[in-house]
Amino acid sequence: MTLEESKVVGYARVSSREQAENQYALKQQINRLEEAISRFTPEKKVKIFSDIESGNSATRAQYNQMLNLVEQGKITTIFATRWDRLTRNQLIFLHLKEILRSSNTSLQLLDQGEADFSTASGELFADIQGLLAFHERNMLRERVKKGNENRRKRKAACGRAP
């Protein structure tokens, strides 16, 4: 499918290959996005961008390709499941927000509703949701660090078997 056939796209992301392959988290996101977009624009084919990389990374290939197309006016609506699938980084969040606002691109989050940057209250709500995604990332990093420290104290082997 060429993008000209659809100005409505989806974006899915998981952090690890294990999540994508063994836990089917990426496939689950893609299925939900395809279903939602099909309801939104039933006559169109569905284009889903996806990455297997940290939400903190600014070098996600599919994410950056999608943003380039937004800036070119080739995408009018993006669907994602939640803010944390788009980013868990404050600078990336601010950049995304500015691109969406300047291009007048709609963002539909399946689990969090539409991001509305046209009003102060809507932007505040989006900012709070973004802050919660950053906070969740920081909490996860703390849990992993404490777990690793605990394993070192017990002289236990690290997490997964090779």
Coordinates of N, CA, C and O in Angstrom, one line a residue, residues 3-155:
L3 N 1.3 5.3 0.7 CA 0.7 6.2 1.7 C -0.3 7.1 1.1 O -1.2 7.6 1.8
E4 N -0.2 7.4 -0.2 CA -1.2 8.2 -0.9 C -2.6 7.6 -0.7 O -3.6 8.3 -0.8
E5 N -2.7 6.3 -0.5 CA -4.0 5.6 -0.4 C -4.6 5.9 1.0 O -5.8 5.8 1.2
S6 N -3.8 6.3 2.0 CA -4.4 6.6 3.3 C -3.6 7.7 4.0 O -2.3 7.6 4.0
K7 N -4.3 8.7 4.5 CA -3.6 9.7 5.3 C -3.8 9.4 6.8 O -3.4 10.2 7.7
V8 N -4.3 8.2 7.1 CA -4.5 7.8 8.5 C -3.6 6.6 8.7 O -3.7 5.6 7.9
V9 N -2.8 6.7 9.7 CA -1.8 5.6 10.0 C -1.8 5.2 11.4 O -2.4 5.9 12.3
G10 N -1.1 4.1 11.7 CA -1.0 3.7 13.1 C 0.5 3.6 13.4 O 1.3 3.5 12.5
Y11 N 0.8 3.6 14.7 CA 2.2 3.4 15.2 C 2.2 2.5 16.4 O 1.4 2.7 17.4
A12 N 3.0 1.4 16.3 CA 3.1 0.4 17.4 C 4.6 0.3 17.7 O 5.5 0.5 16.9
R13 N 4.9 0.1 19.0 CA 6.3 -0.1 19.4 C 6.4 -1.0 20.7 O 5.5 -0.9 21.5
V14 N 7.4 -1.8 20.6 CA 7.8 -2.6 21.8 C 9.3 -2.3 22.0 O 10.0 -1.9 21.1
S15 N 9.8 -2.6 23.2 CA 11.2 -2.3 23.5 C 12.1 -3.4 23.1 O 13.3 -3.2 22.9
S16 N 11.6 -4.7 23.1 CA 12.6 -5.8 22.9 C 12.0 -6.8 21.9 O 10.8 -6.9 21.7
R17 N 12.9 -7.5 21.2 CA 12.5 -8.6 20.3 C 11.7 -9.6 21.0 O 10.8 -10.2 20.5
E18 N 12.0 -9.9 22.3 CA 11.3 -10.9 23.1 C 9.8 -10.5 23.2 O 8.9 -11.3 23.0
Q19 N 9.6 -9.2 23.4 CA 8.2 -8.7 23.5 C 7.5 -8.9 22.2 O 6.3 -9.2 22.1
A20 N 8.2 -8.7 21.1 CA 7.6 -8.8 19.8 C 7.3 -10.2 19.4 O 6.3 -10.6 18.9
E21 N 8.3 -11.1 19.7 CA 8.2 -12.5 19.2 C 7.5 -13.5 20.2 O 6.7 -14.2 19.8
N22 N 8.0 -13.4 21.4 CA 7.5 -14.4 22.4 C 6.3 -14.0 23.1 O 5.4 -14.8 23.5
Q23 N 6.1 -12.7 23.4 CA 4.9 -12.3 24.1 C 3.8 -11.7 23.2 O 2.8 -11.4 23.7
Y24 N 4.1 -11.6 21.9 CA 3.1 -11.1 20.9 C 2.6 -9.7 21.2 O 1.5 -9.4 20.8
A25 N 3.3 -8.9 22.0 CA 2.9 -7.6 22.3 C 2.8 -6.7 21.1 O 1.8 -5.9 21.0
L26 N 3.7 -6.8 20.2 CA 3.7 -6.0 19.0 C 2.5 -6.3 18.1 O 1.8 -5.5 17.6
K27 N 2.3 -7.6 17.9 CA 1.2 -8.1 17.1 C -0.1 -7.7 17.7 O -1.0 -7.3 17.0
Q28 N -0.2 -7.7 19.0 CA -1.5 -7.3 19.7 C -1.7 -5.8 19.4 O -2.9 -5.5 19.1
Q29 N -0.7 -5.0 19.5 CA -0.9 -3.6 19.3 C -1.3 -3.3 17.8 O -2.2 -2.6 17.5
I30 N -0.6 -4.0 16.9 CA -0.9 -3.9 15.5 C -2.4 -4.3 15.2 O -3.1 -3.6 14.5
N31 N -2.8 -5.4 15.7 CA -4.2 -5.9 15.5 C -5.2 -4.8 16.1 O -6.2 -4.5 15.4
R32 N -4.9 -4.3 17.2 CA -5.9 -3.3 17.8 C -5.9 -2.0 16.9 O -7.0 -1.4 16.7
L33 N -4.7 -1.6 16.4 CA -4.7 -0.4 15.6 C -5.4 -0.6 14.3 O -6.1 0.2 13.8
E34 N -5.1 -1.8 13.6 CA -5.8 -2.1 12.4 C -7.3 -2.1 12.5 O -8.0 -1.5 11.7
E35 N -7.8 -2.6 13.6 CA -9.2 -2.7 13.9 C -9.8 -1.3 14.1 O -10.8 -0.9 13.5
A36 N -9.1 -0.4 14.9 CA -9.6 0.9 15.2 C -9.5 1.8 13.9 O -10.5 2.5 13.6
I37 N -8.5 1.7 13.1 CA -8.4 2.5 11.9 C -9.4 2.1 10.9 O -10.0 2.9 10.2
S38 N -9.6 0.8 10.8 CA -10.7 0.3 9.9 C -12.0 0.8 10.2 O -12.8 1.1 9.3
R39 N -12.3 1.0 11.5 CA -13.6 1.6 11.9 C -13.6 3.1 11.6 O -14.7 3.6 11.2
F40 N -12.5 3.7 11.7 CA -12.4 5.2 11.5 C -12.5 5.5 10.0 O -13.1 6.5 9.6
T41 N -11.8 4.7 9.2 CA -11.8 4.9 7.7 C -12.0 3.5 7.0 O -11.0 3.0 6.6
P42 N -13.2 3.0 7.0 CA -13.4 1.6 6.5 C -13.1 1.4 5.1 O -12.7 0.3 4.7
E43 N -13.1 2.5 4.3 CA -12.8 2.3 2.8 C -11.3 2.3 2.5 O -10.9 2.1 1.4
K44 N -10.5 2.6 3.5 CA -9.0 2.7 3.3 C -8.3 1.5 3.7 O -8.7 0.8 4.7
K45 N -7.1 1.2 3.1 CA -6.2 0.2 3.6 C -5.5 0.8 4.8 O -5.3 2.0 4.9
V46 N -5.0 -0.1 5.7 CA -4.4 0.4 6.9 C -2.8 0.3 6.8 O -2.3 -0.7 6.4
K47 N -2.2 1.4 7.1 CA -0.7 1.4 7.2 C -0.3 1.6 8.6 O -0.7 2.5 9.3
I48 N 0.5 0.6 9.1 CA 1.0 0.7 10.5 C 2.5 0.8 10.5 O 3.2 -0.1 9.9
F49 N 3.0 1.8 11.1 CA 4.5 1.9 11.3 C 4.8 1.2 12.7 O 4.0 1.3 13.6
S50 N 5.9 0.5 12.7 CA 6.2 -0.2 14.0 C 7.8 -0.3 14.2 O 8.5 -0.3 13.2
D51 N 8.2 -0.2 15.4 CA 9.6 -0.3 15.8 C 9.7 -1.3 17.0 O 8.8 -1.4 17.8
I52 N 10.9 -1.9 17.0 CA 11.3 -2.7 18.2 C 12.5 -2.0 18.8 O 13.6 -2.2 18.4
E53 N 12.2 -1.1 19.6 CA 13.3 -0.2 20.2 C 12.7 0.6 21.4 O 11.5 0.7 21.5
S54 N 13.6 1.1 22.2 CA 13.2 1.8 23.4 C 12.4 3.1 23.0 O 12.7 3.7 22.0
G55 N 11.4 3.4 23.8 CA 10.6 4.6 23.6 C 11.4 5.8 24.0 O 11.0 6.9 23.7
N56 N 12.6 5.6 24.6 CA 13.4 6.7 24.9 C 14.4 7.1 23.7 O 15.0 8.1 23.7
S57 N 14.4 6.3 22.7 CA 15.3 6.5 21.6 C 14.7 7.4 20.6 O 13.6 7.4 20.2
A58 N 15.6 8.3 20.1 CA 15.2 9.3 19.0 C 15.6 8.7 17.7 O 15.3 9.4 16.7
T59 N 16.1 7.5 17.6 CA 16.6 7.0 16.3 C 15.7 5.9 15.8 O 16.2 5.1 14.9
R60 N 14.5 5.8 16.2 CA 13.6 4.7 15.7 C 13.2 5.0 14.2 O 12.7 6.1 13.9
A61 N 13.6 4.1 13.3 CA 13.4 4.3 11.9 C 12.0 4.5 11.5 O 11.7 5.5 10.7
Q62 N 11.1 3.7 11.8 CA 9.7 3.8 11.4 C 9.0 5.1 12.0 O 8.3 5.8 11.3
Y63 N 9.3 5.3 13.3 CA 8.8 6.5 13.9 C 9.2 7.8 13.2 O 8.4 8.7 12.9
N64 N 10.5 7.9 12.9 CA 11.0 9.0 12.2 C 10.5 9.2 10.8 O 10.2 10.3 10.3
Q65 N 10.3 8.0 10.1 CA 9.7 8.0 8.8 C 8.3 8.6 8.8 O 7.9 9.4 8.0
M66 N 7.5 8.1 9.9 CA 6.2 8.6 10.0 C 6.2 10.1 10.3 O 5.4 10.9 9.7
L67 N 7.1 10.6 11.2 CA 7.1 12.1 11.4 C 7.5 12.9 10.2 O 6.9 14.0 10.0
N68 N 8.4 12.4 9.4 CA 8.7 13.1 8.2 C 7.5 13.2 7.2 O 7.3 14.2 6.6
L69 N 6.7 12.1 7.2 CA 5.5 12.2 6.3 C 4.4 13.1 6.9 O 3.7 13.8 6.2
V70 N 4.4 13.2 8.3 CA 3.5 14.2 8.9 C 3.9 15.6 8.5 O 3.1 16.4 8.1
E71 N 5.2 15.9 8.6 CA 5.7 17.2 8.2 C 5.4 17.5 6.8 O 5.3 18.7 6.4
Q72 N 5.4 16.5 5.9 CA 5.1 16.7 4.5 C 3.6 16.8 4.2 O 3.2 17.1 3.1
G73 N 2.8 16.7 5.2 CA 1.4 16.8 5.0 C 0.7 15.5 4.4 O -0.4 15.6 4.0
K74 N 1.5 14.4 4.5 CA 0.9 13.2 3.9 C 0.2 12.3 4.9 O -0.4 11.3 4.6
I75 N 0.2 12.7 6.2 CA -0.5 12.0 7.2 C -1.4 13.1 8.0 O -0.8 14.1 8.4
T76 N -2.6 12.8 8.2 CA -3.5 13.7 8.9 C -3.9 13.2 10.3 O -4.3 13.9 11.1
T77 N -3.9 11.8 10.4 CA -4.3 11.2 11.7 C -3.3 10.1 12.0 O -3.1 9.3 11.2
I78 N -2.9 10.1 13.3 CA -2.1 8.9 13.8 C -2.8 8.3 14.9 O -3.4 8.9 15.8
F79 N -2.9 6.9 14.8 CA -3.4 6.1 15.9 C -2.3 5.4 16.6 O -1.3 4.9 16.0
A80 N -2.3 5.4 17.9 CA -1.4 4.6 18.8 C -2.2 4.1 19.9 O -3.3 4.6 20.2
T81 N -1.7 3.1 20.6 CA -2.5 2.6 21.8 C -2.4 3.5 23.0 O -3.3 3.7 23.7
R82 N -1.1 4.0 23.3 CA -0.9 4.9 24.4 C 0.3 5.8 24.1 O 1.0 5.6 23.2
W83 N 0.4 6.9 25.0 CA 1.5 7.8 24.8 C 2.9 7.1 24.9 O 3.8 7.4 24.2
D84 N 3.0 6.1 25.8 CA 4.3 5.5 26.1 C 4.7 4.6 24.9 O 5.9 4.2 24.8
R85 N 3.8 4.3 24.0 CA 4.2 3.6 22.7 C 4.9 4.6 21.8 O 5.7 4.2 21.0
L86 N 4.5 5.8 21.8 CA 5.1 6.9 21.0 C 6.4 7.4 21.6 O 7.4 7.5 20.8
T87 N 6.5 7.6 22.8 CA 7.7 8.1 23.5 C 7.6 8.0 25.0 O 6.6 8.1 25.6
R88 N 8.8 7.8 25.5 CA 9.0 7.9 27.0 C 10.1 8.9 27.3 O 10.8 8.7 28.3
N89 N 10.3 9.9 26.4 CA 11.4 10.8 26.6 C 10.7 12.2 26.4 O 10.0 12.5 25.5
Q90 N 11.1 13.1 27.4 CA 10.5 14.4 27.4 C 10.8 15.3 26.2 O 9.9 15.9 25.6
L91 N 12.0 15.2 25.7 CA 12.4 16.0 24.5 C 11.7 15.5 23.3 O 11.2 16.3 22.4
I92 N 11.6 14.2 23.1 CA 10.9 13.6 22.0 C 9.4 13.9 22.1 O 8.8 14.2 21.0
F93 N 8.9 13.9 23.3 CA 7.5 14.3 23.5 C 7.2 15.7 23.0 O 6.3 16.0 22.2
L94 N 8.1 16.6 23.4 CA 7.9 18.0 23.0 C 8.0 18.2 21.5 O 7.3 19.0 20.9
H95 N 9.0 17.5 20.9 CA 9.2 17.6 19.5 C 7.9 17.0 18.7 O 7.4 17.6 17.8
L96 N 7.4 15.9 19.2 CA 6.2 15.3 18.6 C 5.1 16.2 18.7 O 4.3 16.4 17.8
K97 N 4.9 16.8 19.9 CA 3.7 17.7 20.1 C 3.8 18.9 19.2 O 2.8 19.2 18.6
E98 N 5.0 19.4 19.0 CA 5.1 20.6 18.1 C 4.8 20.2 16.7 O 4.2 20.9 15.9
I99 N 5.3 19.0 16.2 CA 5.0 18.6 14.9 C 3.5 18.3 14.7 O 3.0 18.8 13.6
L100 N 2.9 17.7 15.6 CA 1.5 17.4 15.5 C 0.7 18.8 15.4 O -0.2 18.9 14.6
R101 N 1.1 19.7 16.3 CA 0.3 21.0 16.3 C 0.6 21.8 15.1 O -0.4 22.3 14.5
S102 N 1.8 21.9 14.6 CA 2.1 22.7 13.5 C 1.6 22.1 12.2 O 1.2 22.9 11.2
S103 N 1.4 20.8 12.1 CA 0.9 20.2 10.9 C -0.6 19.9 11.0 O -1.2 19.4 10.1
N104 N -1.2 20.3 12.2 CA -2.6 20.0 12.4 C -3.0 18.6 12.2 O -4.0 18.2 11.7
T105 N -2.1 17.7 12.8 CA -2.3 16.3 12.7 C -3.0 15.8 14.0 O -2.6 16.1 15.1
S106 N -4.0 15.0 13.8 CA -4.8 14.4 14.9 C -4.1 13.2 15.5 O -3.5 12.4 14.7
L107 N -4.1 13.0 16.8 CA -3.5 11.9 17.5 C -4.6 11.2 18.3 O -5.2 11.8 19.2
Q108 N -4.9 9.9 17.9 CA -5.9 9.1 18.5 C -5.2 8.0 19.3 O -4.5 7.2 18.8
L109 N -5.4 8.1 20.6 CA -4.8 7.1 21.5 C -5.9 6.1 22.0 O -6.8 6.6 22.7
L110 N -5.8 4.9 21.6 CA -6.9 3.9 21.9 C -7.2 3.8 23.4 O -8.4 3.7 23.8
D111 N -6.2 3.9 24.2 CA -6.4 3.7 25.7 C -6.5 5.0 26.4 O -6.8 5.0 27.6
Q112 N -6.2 6.1 25.8 CA -6.2 7.4 26.5 C -7.0 8.5 25.8 O -7.1 9.6 26.3
G113 N -7.6 8.2 24.7 CA -8.4 9.2 24.0 C -7.7 10.1 23.0 O -6.5 9.9 22.8
E114 N -8.3 11.0 22.4 CA -7.7 11.9 21.5 C -6.8 13.0 22.2 O -7.3 13.5 23.2
A115 N -5.7 13.2 21.7 CA -4.8 14.3 22.2 C -5.3 15.6 21.5 O -5.3 15.7 20.3
D116 N -5.7 16.5 22.3 CA -6.2 17.8 21.8 C -5.3 18.9 22.2 O -5.2 19.4 23.3
F117 N -4.5 19.4 21.2 CA -3.6 20.5 21.4 C -4.2 21.8 21.1 O -3.5 22.9 21.1
S118 N -5.5 21.9 20.7 CA -6.1 23.1 20.3 C -6.6 24.0 21.5 O -6.9 25.1 21.3
T119 N -6.6 23.4 22.7 CA -7.1 24.1 23.9 C -6.0 24.0 25.0 O -5.3 23.0 25.0
A120 N -6.0 24.9 25.9 CA -5.0 24.8 27.0 C -5.3 23.6 27.9 O -4.4 22.9 28.3
S121 N -6.6 23.3 28.1 CA -6.9 22.1 28.9 C -6.6 20.8 28.2 O -6.1 19.9 28.8
G122 N -6.8 20.8 26.9 CA -6.4 19.6 26.2 C -4.9 19.3 26.1 O -4.5 18.2 26.3
E123 N -4.2 20.4 26.0 CA -2.7 20.3 26.0 C -2.2 19.9 27.4 O -1.3 19.0 27.5
L124 N -2.8 20.4 28.4 CA -2.4 20.1 29.8 C -2.7 18.6 30.0 O -1.8 17.9 30.6
F125 N -3.8 18.1 29.6 CA -4.1 16.7 29.7 C -3.1 15.8 29.0 O -2.6 14.8 29.5
A126 N -2.8 16.2 27.8 CA -1.7 15.4 27.0 C -0.4 15.5 27.7 O 0.3 14.5 27.8
D127 N -0.1 16.7 28.3 CA 1.2 16.8 29.0 C 1.2 15.9 30.2 O 2.3 15.3 30.5
I128 N 0.1 15.8 30.9 CA 0.1 15.0 32.1 C 0.2 13.5 31.7 O 1.0 12.7 32.3
Q129 N -0.4 13.1 30.6 CA -0.3 11.7 30.2 C 1.2 11.4 29.8 O 1.7 10.4 30.0
G130 N 1.8 12.4 29.1 CA 3.2 12.2 28.7 C 4.1 12.1 30.0 O 5.0 11.3 30.0
L131 N 3.8 13.0 31.0 CA 4.6 12.9 32.2 C 4.5 11.6 32.9 O 5.4 11.0 33.4
L132 N 3.3 11.0 32.9 CA 3.1 9.7 33.5 C 3.9 8.6 32.7 O 4.4 7.7 33.3
A133 N 4.0 8.7 31.4 CA 4.8 7.8 30.6 C 6.3 7.9 31.0 O 7.0 6.9 31.1
F134 N 6.8 9.1 31.2 CA 8.2 9.3 31.6 C 8.4 8.8 33.0 O 9.4 8.1 33.3
H135 N 7.4 9.0 33.9 CA 7.5 8.5 35.3 C 7.6 7.0 35.3 O 8.4 6.4 36.0
E136 N 6.7 6.4 34.5 CA 6.7 4.9 34.4 C 8.0 4.4 34.0 O 8.5 3.4 34.5
R137 N 8.7 5.0 33.0 CA 10.0 4.6 32.6 C 11.0 4.7 33.7 O 11.8 3.8 33.9
N138 N 11.0 5.8 34.4 CA 11.9 6.0 35.5 C 11.7 5.0 36.6 O 12.6 4.5 37.2
M139 N 10.4 4.7 36.9 CA 10.1 3.7 37.9 C 10.6 2.3 37.5 O 11.2 1.5 38.3
L140 N 10.5 2.0 36.2 CA 11.0 0.7 35.7 C 12.5 0.6 35.8 O 13.0 -0.4 36.2
R141 N 13.2 1.7 35.5 CA 14.6 1.7 35.6 C 15.0 1.5 37.1 O 16.0 0.8 37.3
E142 N 14.3 2.1 38.0 CA 14.6 1.9 39.4 C 14.4 0.5 39.9 O 15.3 -0.1 40.6
R143 N 13.3 -0.1 39.4 CA 13.1 -1.5 39.8 C 14.1 -2.5 39.3 O 14.6 -3.4 40.0
V144 N 14.5 -2.3 38.0 CA 15.6 -3.1 37.4 C 16.9 -2.9 38.2 O 17.6 -3.9 38.5
K145 N 17.2 -1.7 38.5 CA 18.5 -1.4 39.2 C 18.5 -2.0 40.6 O 19.5 -2.7 41.0
K146 N 17.4 -1.9 41.3 CA 17.3 -2.6 42.6 C 17.4 -4.1 42.5 O 18.0 -4.7 43.4
G147 N 16.7 -4.6 41.5 CA 16.8 -6.1 41.3 C 18.2 -6.6 41.0 O 18.6 -7.6 41.5
N148 N 18.9 -5.8 40.2 CA 20.3 -6.2 39.8 C 21.2 -6.1 41.1 O 22.0 -6.9 41.3
E149 N 21.0 -5.0 41.9 CA 21.7 -4.9 43.1 C 21.5 -6.0 44.1 O 22.4 -6.6 44.7
N150 N 20.2 -6.4 44.2 CA 19.9 -7.5 45.0 C 20.5 -8.8 44.6 O 21.1 -9.6 45.4
R151 N 20.5 -9.1 43.3 CA 21.2 -10.3 42.7 C 22.7 -10.3 43.0 O 23.3 -11.3 43.3
R152 N 23.3 -9.1 42.8 CA 24.7 -9.0 43.1 C 25.0 -9.3 44.6 O 26.0 -10.0 44.8
K153 N 24.2 -8.8 45.5 CA 24.4 -9.1 46.9 C 24.3 -10.5 47.2 O 25.1 -11.1 48.0
R154 N 23.4 -11.2 46.6 CA 23.2 -12.6 46.8 C 24.1 -13.5 45.9 O 24.1 -14.7 46.0
K155 N 24.9 -12.8 45.1 CA 25.8 -13.5 44.1 C 25.1 -14.5 43.2 O 25.6 -15.6 43.0

